[in-house]
Amino acid sequence: VGTLQRRTGNCCDHAHLVVALARAAGLPARYMHGICTFSSGTYGHVWAQIHIGGTWYNADATSIRNGLGVINNWNTATGTILGTYASLPF
């Protein structure tokens, strides 16, 4: 709720918000954890995925440049997935 009210937060905060909203709407959602290359460098990152119509779609709310199934703020071709979680273990 704080992330929505403040309109700011880190990647975990944004993923928590997206997962909570999707689940509240009755859509399965999960967390993705990986190493991602941004224009500023390579970092650990967390984003959400939402299951719609039999497909998992990336839902990274950390940038307004992203949309459902579309990530533009980091290079998805070079990212490394470290884990997929129903809830974050960290």
GROMACS .gro file of N, CA and C in nm:
model
  270
    1VAL      N    1   0.083  -0.119   0.000
    1VAL     CA    2   0.000   0.000   0.000
    1VAL      C    3   0.087   0.125   0.000
    2GLY      N    4   0.198   0.122   0.074
    2GLY     CA    5   0.287   0.237   0.080
    2GLY      C    6   0.344   0.274  -0.056
    3THR      N    7   0.379   0.173  -0.136
    3THR     CA    8   0.433   0.199  -0.270
    3THR      C    9   0.330   0.269  -0.356
    4LEU      N   10   0.206   0.227  -0.348
    4LEU     CA   11   0.099   0.290  -0.426
    4LEU      C   12   0.075   0.433  -0.378
    5GLN      N   13   0.072   0.454  -0.249
    5GLN     CA   14   0.048   0.588  -0.194
    5GLN      C   15   0.162   0.683  -0.226
    6ARG      N   16   0.286   0.636  -0.209
    6ARG     CA   17   0.402   0.722  -0.231
    6ARG      C   18   0.442   0.730  -0.378
    7ARG      N   19   0.394   0.634  -0.457
    7ARG     CA   20   0.429   0.624  -0.599
    7ARG      C   21   0.579   0.609  -0.620
    8THR      N   22   0.642   0.542  -0.526
    8THR     CA   23   0.785   0.516  -0.536
    8THR      C   24   0.818   0.392  -0.454
    9GLY      N   25   0.932   0.332  -0.484
    9GLY     CA   26   0.978   0.215  -0.412
    9GLY      C   27   1.085   0.145  -0.492
   10ASN      N   28   1.148   0.046  -0.431
   10ASN     CA   29   1.249  -0.031  -0.504
   10ASN      C   30   1.181  -0.141  -0.585
   11CYS      N   31   1.259  -0.222  -0.652
   11CYS     CA   32   1.200  -0.323  -0.740
   11CYS      C   33   1.115  -0.424  -0.663
   12CYS      N   34   1.156  -0.460  -0.542
   12CYS     CA   35   1.076  -0.552  -0.461
   12CYS      C   36   0.942  -0.491  -0.424
   13ASP      N   37   0.944  -0.363  -0.388
   13ASP     CA   38   0.819  -0.293  -0.354
   13ASP      C   39   0.723  -0.293  -0.473
   14HIS      N   40   0.774  -0.263  -0.591
   14HIS     CA   41   0.689  -0.260  -0.711
   14HIS      C   42   0.636  -0.399  -0.744
   15ALA      N   43   0.721  -0.500  -0.731
   15ALA     CA   44   0.676  -0.637  -0.758
   15ALA      C   45   0.569  -0.679  -0.658
   16HIS      N   46   0.587  -0.645  -0.529
   16HIS     CA   47   0.484  -0.677  -0.428
   16HIS      C   48   0.350  -0.614  -0.467
   17LEU      N   49   0.352  -0.490  -0.512
   17LEU     CA   50   0.229  -0.421  -0.550
   17LEU      C   51   0.162  -0.489  -0.669
   18VAL      N   52   0.238  -0.519  -0.773
   18VAL     CA   53   0.182  -0.583  -0.892
   18VAL      C   54   0.125  -0.721  -0.858
   19VAL      N   55   0.199  -0.800  -0.783
   19VAL     CA   56   0.152  -0.933  -0.745
   19VAL      C   57   0.025  -0.923  -0.662
   20ALA      N   58   0.021  -0.831  -0.566
   20ALA     CA   59  -0.098  -0.815  -0.482
   20ALA      C   60  -0.220  -0.773  -0.563
   21LEU      N   61  -0.202  -0.678  -0.654
   21LEU     CA   62  -0.315  -0.632  -0.737
   21LEU      C   63  -0.364  -0.742  -0.829
   22ALA      N   64  -0.271  -0.816  -0.891
   22ALA     CA   65  -0.311  -0.925  -0.980
   22ALA      C   66  -0.388  -1.032  -0.903
   23ARG      N   67  -0.335  -1.072  -0.790
   23ARG     CA   68  -0.401  -1.176  -0.710
   23ARG      C   69  -0.538  -1.128  -0.659
   24ALA      N   70  -0.548  -1.001  -0.623
   24ALA     CA   71  -0.678  -0.947  -0.579
   24ALA      C   72  -0.780  -0.951  -0.692
   25ALA      N   73  -0.732  -0.943  -0.816
   25ALA     CA   74  -0.819  -0.950  -0.933
   25ALA      C   75  -0.845  -1.095  -0.977
   26GLY      N   76  -0.790  -1.191  -0.903
   26GLY     CA   77  -0.811  -1.332  -0.933
   26GLY      C   78  -0.714  -1.390  -1.034
   27LEU      N   79  -0.606  -1.319  -1.063
   27LEU     CA   80  -0.506  -1.367  -1.158
   27LEU      C   81  -0.386  -1.424  -1.084
   28PRO      N   82  -0.339  -1.542  -1.122
   28PRO     CA   83  -0.217  -1.595  -1.061
   28PRO      C   84  -0.100  -1.502  -1.092
   29ALA      N   85  -0.015  -1.482  -0.993
   29ALA     CA   86   0.101  -1.395  -1.012
   29ALA      C   87   0.217  -1.451  -0.931
   30ARG      N   88   0.338  -1.421  -0.976
   30ARG     CA   89   0.458  -1.470  -0.907
   30ARG      C   90   0.570  -1.367  -0.919
   31TYR      N   91   0.676  -1.393  -0.845
   31TYR     CA   92   0.793  -1.306  -0.845
   31TYR      C   93   0.905  -1.370  -0.927
   32MET      N   94   0.976  -1.287  -1.000
   32MET     CA   95   1.095  -1.330  -1.073
   32MET      C   96   1.215  -1.257  -1.012
   33HIS      N   97   1.325  -1.328  -1.000
   33HIS     CA   98   1.448  -1.269  -0.947
   33HIS      C   99   1.559  -1.300  -1.046
   34GLY      N  100   1.636  -1.198  -1.081
   34GLY     CA  101   1.742  -1.220  -1.177
   34GLY      C  102   1.851  -1.116  -1.171
   35ILE      N  103   1.950  -1.135  -1.254
   35ILE     CA  104   2.057  -1.038  -1.275
   35ILE      C  105   2.026  -0.970  -1.408
   36CYS      N  106   2.010  -0.839  -1.406
   36CYS     CA  107   1.963  -0.765  -1.524
   36CYS      C  108   2.058  -0.651  -1.556
   37THR      N  109   2.076  -0.626  -1.685
   37THR     CA  110   2.163  -0.518  -1.730
   37THR      C  111   2.079  -0.397  -1.769
   38PHE      N  112   2.097  -0.291  -1.692
   38PHE     CA  113   2.033  -0.161  -1.717
   38PHE      C  114   2.136  -0.070  -1.783
   39SER      N  115   2.095   0.045  -1.829
   39SER     CA  116   2.190   0.140  -1.888
   39SER      C  117   2.294   0.185  -1.786
   40SER      N  118   2.261   0.179  -1.658
   40SER     CA  119   2.352   0.223  -1.552
   40SER      C  120   2.442   0.112  -1.498
   41GLY      N  121   2.418  -0.013  -1.540
   41GLY     CA  122   2.499  -0.124  -1.493
   41GLY      C  123   2.418  -0.251  -1.478
   42THR      N  124   2.482  -0.354  -1.424
   42THR     CA  125   2.419  -0.484  -1.405
   42THR      C  126   2.392  -0.505  -1.257
   43TYR      N  127   2.267  -0.541  -1.225
   43TYR     CA  128   2.223  -0.548  -1.085
   43TYR      C  129   2.128  -0.666  -1.064
   44GLY      N  130   2.114  -0.706  -0.939
   44GLY     CA  131   2.006  -0.796  -0.902
   44GLY      C  132   1.875  -0.721  -0.915
   45HIS      N  133   1.770  -0.791  -0.958
   45HIS     CA  134   1.643  -0.724  -0.984
   45HIS      C  135   1.529  -0.821  -0.957
   46VAL      N  136   1.415  -0.767  -0.918
   46VAL     CA  137   1.293  -0.844  -0.895
   46VAL      C  138   1.180  -0.780  -0.973
   47TRP      N  139   1.098  -0.862  -1.039
   47TRP     CA  140   0.980  -0.814  -1.110
   47TRP      C  141   0.871  -0.919  -1.098
   48ALA      N  142   0.752  -0.885  -1.139
   48ALA     CA  143   0.637  -0.975  -1.130
   48ALA      C  144   0.610  -1.040  -1.265
   49GLN      N  145   0.540  -1.152  -1.259
   49GLN     CA  146   0.480  -1.213  -1.377
   49GLN      C  147   0.334  -1.242  -1.343
   50ILE      N  148   0.248  -1.222  -1.442
   50ILE     CA  149   0.104  -1.246  -1.426
   50ILE      C  150   0.062  -1.351  -1.528
   51HIS      N  151  -0.017  -1.448  -1.482
   51HIS     CA  152  -0.063  -1.557  -1.568
   51HIS      C  153  -0.200  -1.522  -1.626
   52ILE      N  154  -0.204  -1.507  -1.759
   52ILE     CA  155  -0.328  -1.470  -1.828
   52ILE      C  156  -0.344  -1.562  -1.949
   53GLY      N  157  -0.457  -1.630  -1.957
   53GLY     CA  158  -0.486  -1.712  -2.074
   53GLY      C  159  -0.382  -1.819  -2.103
   54GLY      N  160  -0.324  -1.877  -2.000
   54GLY     CA  161  -0.227  -1.984  -2.019
   54GLY      C  162  -0.083  -1.940  -2.040
   55THR      N  163  -0.058  -1.810  -2.034
   55THR     CA  164   0.076  -1.756  -2.058
   55THR      C  165   0.119  -1.668  -1.941
   56TRP      N  166   0.246  -1.678  -1.901
   56TRP     CA  167   0.304  -1.589  -1.801
   56TRP      C  168   0.359  -1.466  -1.871
   57TYR      N  169   0.315  -1.349  -1.826
   57TYR     CA  170   0.360  -1.221  -1.883
   57TYR      C  171   0.444  -1.145  -1.780
   58ASN      N  172   0.557  -1.093  -1.824
   58ASN     CA  173   0.636  -1.006  -1.738
   58ASN      C  174   0.556  -0.880  -1.707
   59ALA      N  175   0.568  -0.833  -1.583
   59ALA     CA  176   0.499  -0.711  -1.541
   59ALA      C  177   0.594  -0.635  -1.448
   60ASP      N  178   0.686  -0.562  -1.507
   60ASP     CA  179   0.788  -0.487  -1.432
   60ASP      C  180   0.744  -0.342  -1.421
   61ALA      N  181   0.698  -0.304  -1.303
   61ALA     CA  182   0.643  -0.169  -1.281
   61ALA      C  183   0.748  -0.067  -1.238
   62THR      N  184   0.876  -0.100  -1.253
   62THR     CA  185   0.980  -0.006  -1.210
   62THR      C  186   1.005   0.107  -1.307
   63SER      N  187   0.945   0.101  -1.426
   63SER     CA  188   0.964   0.208  -1.525
   63SER      C  189   0.835   0.229  -1.603
   64ILE      N  190   0.804   0.355  -1.631
   64ILE     CA  191   0.686   0.384  -1.713
   64ILE      C  192   0.707   0.341  -1.858
   65ARG      N  193   0.829   0.308  -1.895
   65ARG     CA  194   0.858   0.260  -2.031
   65ARG      C  195   0.814   0.115  -2.050
   66ASN      N  196   0.785   0.045  -1.942
   66ASN     CA  197   0.743  -0.095  -1.949
   66ASN      C  198   0.592  -0.106  -1.957
   67GLY      N  199   0.546  -0.217  -2.009
   67GLY     CA  200   0.404  -0.248  -2.014
   67GLY      C  201   0.386  -0.396  -1.988
   68LEU      N  202   0.263  -0.444  -1.984
   68LEU     CA  203   0.239  -0.585  -1.961
   68LEU      C  204   0.303  -0.666  -2.073
   69GLY      N  205   0.397  -0.750  -2.039
   69GLY     CA  206   0.467  -0.833  -2.137
   69GLY      C  207   0.578  -0.762  -2.210
   70VAL      N  208   0.602  -0.636  -2.177
   70VAL     CA  209   0.705  -0.557  -2.247
   70VAL      C  210   0.798  -0.493  -2.144
   71ILE      N  211   0.926  -0.526  -2.151
   71ILE     CA  212   1.026  -0.464  -2.064
   71ILE      C  213   1.123  -0.386  -2.152
   72ASN      N  214   1.132  -0.257  -2.127
   72ASN     CA  215   1.221  -0.170  -2.204
   72ASN      C  216   1.334  -0.110  -2.122
   73ASN      N  217   1.327  -0.118  -1.989
   73ASN     CA  218   1.428  -0.049  -1.909
   73ASN      C  219   1.548  -0.136  -1.874
   74TRP      N  220   1.550  -0.262  -1.914
   74TRP     CA  221   1.669  -0.346  -1.901
   74TRP      C  222   1.670  -0.447  -2.015
   75ASN      N  223   1.788  -0.502  -2.041
   75ASN     CA  224   1.809  -0.590  -2.155
   75ASN      C  225   1.767  -0.733  -2.121
   76THR      N  226   1.648  -0.771  -2.166
   76THR     CA  227   1.596  -0.905  -2.135
   76THR      C  228   1.676  -1.015  -2.205
   77ALA      N  229   1.747  -0.982  -2.312
   77ALA     CA  230   1.825  -1.082  -2.385
   77ALA      C  231   1.947  -1.128  -2.306
   78THR      N  232   1.997  -1.044  -2.217
   78THR     CA  233   2.117  -1.080  -2.142
   78THR      C  234   2.090  -1.108  -1.995
   79GLY      N  235   1.965  -1.100  -1.954
   79GLY     CA  236   1.931  -1.124  -1.813
   79GLY      C  237   1.946  -1.270  -1.776
   80THR      N  238   1.975  -1.295  -1.650
   80THR     CA  239   1.988  -1.430  -1.597
   80THR      C  240   1.884  -1.448  -1.487
   81ILE      N  241   1.798  -1.549  -1.503
   81ILE     CA  242   1.696  -1.578  -1.402
   81ILE      C  243   1.760  -1.656  -1.288
   82LEU      N  244   1.743  -1.605  -1.166
   82LEU     CA  245   1.796  -1.673  -1.048
   82LEU      C  246   1.689  -1.750  -0.973
   83GLY      N  247   1.563  -1.712  -0.991
   83GLY     CA  248   1.457  -1.782  -0.922
   83GLY      C  249   1.319  -1.731  -0.958
   84THR      N  250   1.222  -1.819  -0.939
   84THR     CA  251   1.080  -1.789  -0.957
   84THR      C  252   1.011  -1.827  -0.827
   85TYR      N  253   0.933  -1.734  -0.770
   85TYR     CA  254   0.880  -1.754  -0.636
   85TYR      C  255   0.733  -1.715  -0.625
   86ALA      N  256   0.658  -1.790  -0.544
   86ALA     CA  257   0.522  -1.750  -0.508
   86ALA      C  258   0.526  -1.636  -0.407
   87SER      N  259   0.628  -1.637  -0.321
   87SER     CA  260   0.654  -1.527  -0.228
   87SER      C  261   0.805  -1.510  -0.221
   88LEU      N  262   0.849  -1.389  -0.196
   88LEU     CA  263   0.993  -1.363  -0.195
   88LEU      C  264   1.057  -1.421  -0.069
   89PRO      N  265   1.166  -1.496  -0.085
   89PRO     CA  266   1.234  -1.554   0.032
   89PRO      C  267   1.334  -1.458   0.096
   90PHE      N  268   1.340  -1.336   0.047
   90PHE     CA  269   1.437  -1.239   0.100
   90PHE      C  270   1.372  -1.104   0.117
   0.00000   0.00000   0.00000
